Short mmCIF file of C-alpha atoms in Angstrom, two decimals:
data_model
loop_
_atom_site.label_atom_id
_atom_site.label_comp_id
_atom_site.label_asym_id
_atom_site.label_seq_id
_atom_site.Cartn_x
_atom_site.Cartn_y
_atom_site.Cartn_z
CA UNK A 81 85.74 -134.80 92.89
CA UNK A 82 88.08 -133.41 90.30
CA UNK A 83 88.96 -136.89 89.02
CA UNK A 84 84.73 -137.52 88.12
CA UNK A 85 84.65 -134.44 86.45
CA UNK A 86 87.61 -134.73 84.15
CA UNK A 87 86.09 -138.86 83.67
CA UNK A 88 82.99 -137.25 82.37
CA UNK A 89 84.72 -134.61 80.53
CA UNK A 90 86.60 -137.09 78.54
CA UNK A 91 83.33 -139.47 78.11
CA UNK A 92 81.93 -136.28 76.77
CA UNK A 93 84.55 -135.95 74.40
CA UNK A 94 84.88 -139.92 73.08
CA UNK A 95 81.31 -139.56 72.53
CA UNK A 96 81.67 -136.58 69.83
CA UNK A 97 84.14 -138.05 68.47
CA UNK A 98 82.57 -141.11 67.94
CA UNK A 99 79.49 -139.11 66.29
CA UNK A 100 81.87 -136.94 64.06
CA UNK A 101 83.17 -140.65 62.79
CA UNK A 102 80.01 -142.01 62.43
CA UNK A 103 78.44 -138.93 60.42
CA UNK A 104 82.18 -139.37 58.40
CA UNK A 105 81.09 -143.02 57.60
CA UNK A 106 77.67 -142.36 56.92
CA UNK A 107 78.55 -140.60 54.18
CA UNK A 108 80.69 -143.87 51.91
CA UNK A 109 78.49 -146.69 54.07
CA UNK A 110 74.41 -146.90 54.26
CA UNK A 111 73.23 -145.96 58.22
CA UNK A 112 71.63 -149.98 58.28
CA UNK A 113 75.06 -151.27 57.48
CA UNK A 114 76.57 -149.19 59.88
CA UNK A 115 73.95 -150.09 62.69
CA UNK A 116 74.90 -153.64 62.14
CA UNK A 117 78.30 -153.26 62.07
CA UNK A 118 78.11 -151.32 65.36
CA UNK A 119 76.21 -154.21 66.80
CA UNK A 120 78.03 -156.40 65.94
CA UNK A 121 80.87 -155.62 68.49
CA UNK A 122 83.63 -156.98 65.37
CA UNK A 123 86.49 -154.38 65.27
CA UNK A 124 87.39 -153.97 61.40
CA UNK A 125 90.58 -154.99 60.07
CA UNK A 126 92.77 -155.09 57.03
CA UNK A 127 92.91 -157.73 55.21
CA UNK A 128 91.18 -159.81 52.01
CA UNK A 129 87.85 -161.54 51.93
CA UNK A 130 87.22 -163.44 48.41
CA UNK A 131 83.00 -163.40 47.99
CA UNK A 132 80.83 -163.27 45.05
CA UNK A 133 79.37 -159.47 44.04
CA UNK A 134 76.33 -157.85 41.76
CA UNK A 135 76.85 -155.10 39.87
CA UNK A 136 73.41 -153.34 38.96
CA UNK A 137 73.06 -151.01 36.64
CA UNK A 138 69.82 -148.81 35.98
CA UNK A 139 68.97 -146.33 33.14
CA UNK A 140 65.83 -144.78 33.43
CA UNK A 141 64.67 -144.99 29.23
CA UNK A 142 63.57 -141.62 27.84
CA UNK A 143 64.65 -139.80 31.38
CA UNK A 144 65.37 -136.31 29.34
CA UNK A 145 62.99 -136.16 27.39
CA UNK A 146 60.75 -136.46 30.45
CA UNK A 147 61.98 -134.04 32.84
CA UNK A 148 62.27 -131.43 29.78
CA UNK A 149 60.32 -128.69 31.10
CA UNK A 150 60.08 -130.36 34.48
CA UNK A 151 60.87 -128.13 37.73
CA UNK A 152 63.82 -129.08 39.37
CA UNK A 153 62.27 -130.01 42.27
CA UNK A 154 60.24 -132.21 40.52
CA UNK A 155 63.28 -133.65 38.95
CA UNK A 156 64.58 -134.74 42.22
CA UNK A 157 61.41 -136.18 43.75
CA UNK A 158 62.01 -138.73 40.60
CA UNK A 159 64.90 -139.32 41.16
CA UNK A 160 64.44 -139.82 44.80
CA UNK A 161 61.28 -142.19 43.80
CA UNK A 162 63.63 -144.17 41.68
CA UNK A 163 66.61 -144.42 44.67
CA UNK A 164 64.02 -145.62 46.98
CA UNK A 165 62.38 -148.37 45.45
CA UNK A 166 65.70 -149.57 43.82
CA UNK A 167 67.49 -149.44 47.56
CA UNK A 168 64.41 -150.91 48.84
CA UNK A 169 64.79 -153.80 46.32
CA UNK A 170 68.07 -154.80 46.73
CA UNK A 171 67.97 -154.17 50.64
CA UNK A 172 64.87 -156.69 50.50
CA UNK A 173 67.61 -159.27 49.28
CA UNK A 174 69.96 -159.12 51.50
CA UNK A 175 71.67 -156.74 49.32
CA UNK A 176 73.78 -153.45 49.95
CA UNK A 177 73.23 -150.45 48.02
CA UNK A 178 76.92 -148.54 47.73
CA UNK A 179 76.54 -146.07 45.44
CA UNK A 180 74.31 -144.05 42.29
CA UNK A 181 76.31 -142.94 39.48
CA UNK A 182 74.76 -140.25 37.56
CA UNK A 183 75.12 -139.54 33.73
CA UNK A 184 77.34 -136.12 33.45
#
């Protein structure tokens, strides 16, 4: 009937909506926090929450003088070696990895 089609027509569009959001988030939040929040079932709210934070901060000694010379490519496989194990680490402790700040 006309009424099932225009139900599935607007599943069809909550459902890319919901994946444009998602990919929006994904971009500020890591995917495994996401997945969990999504889980979850807990909408979000405004509001204040008082915990205790890290702040880590990581300077890879020497990292000019080593990728002097380096392709660019190679560069970013580095650097991509480095965000791994570093997310890996802090993920490993319960942790959640926000952001990398680069030197300018």
């Amino acid at each position: 009937s006309n009424d099932d089609v225009k139900e599935l027509a607007d599943l069809r569009c909550s459902l890319t909506t919901m994946r444009a959001a998602l990919r929006s988030w994904a971009k500020y939040v890591p995917p495994y926090l996401l997945k969990s929040l999504y889980r979850s079932g807990v909408e979000a709210t405004v509001g204040f929450h008082e915990n205790e934070v890290s702040i880590f901060f990581c300077d890879i000694d020497g990292f000019r003088d080593m990728c002097r010379g380096l392709h660019p490519k190679a560069v970013l496989d580095l650097l991509s070696s480095v965000h791994g194990e570093v997310s890996s680490a802090i993920e490993g402790l319960g942790g959640t990895l926000l952001e990398f700040i680069a030197d300018e």
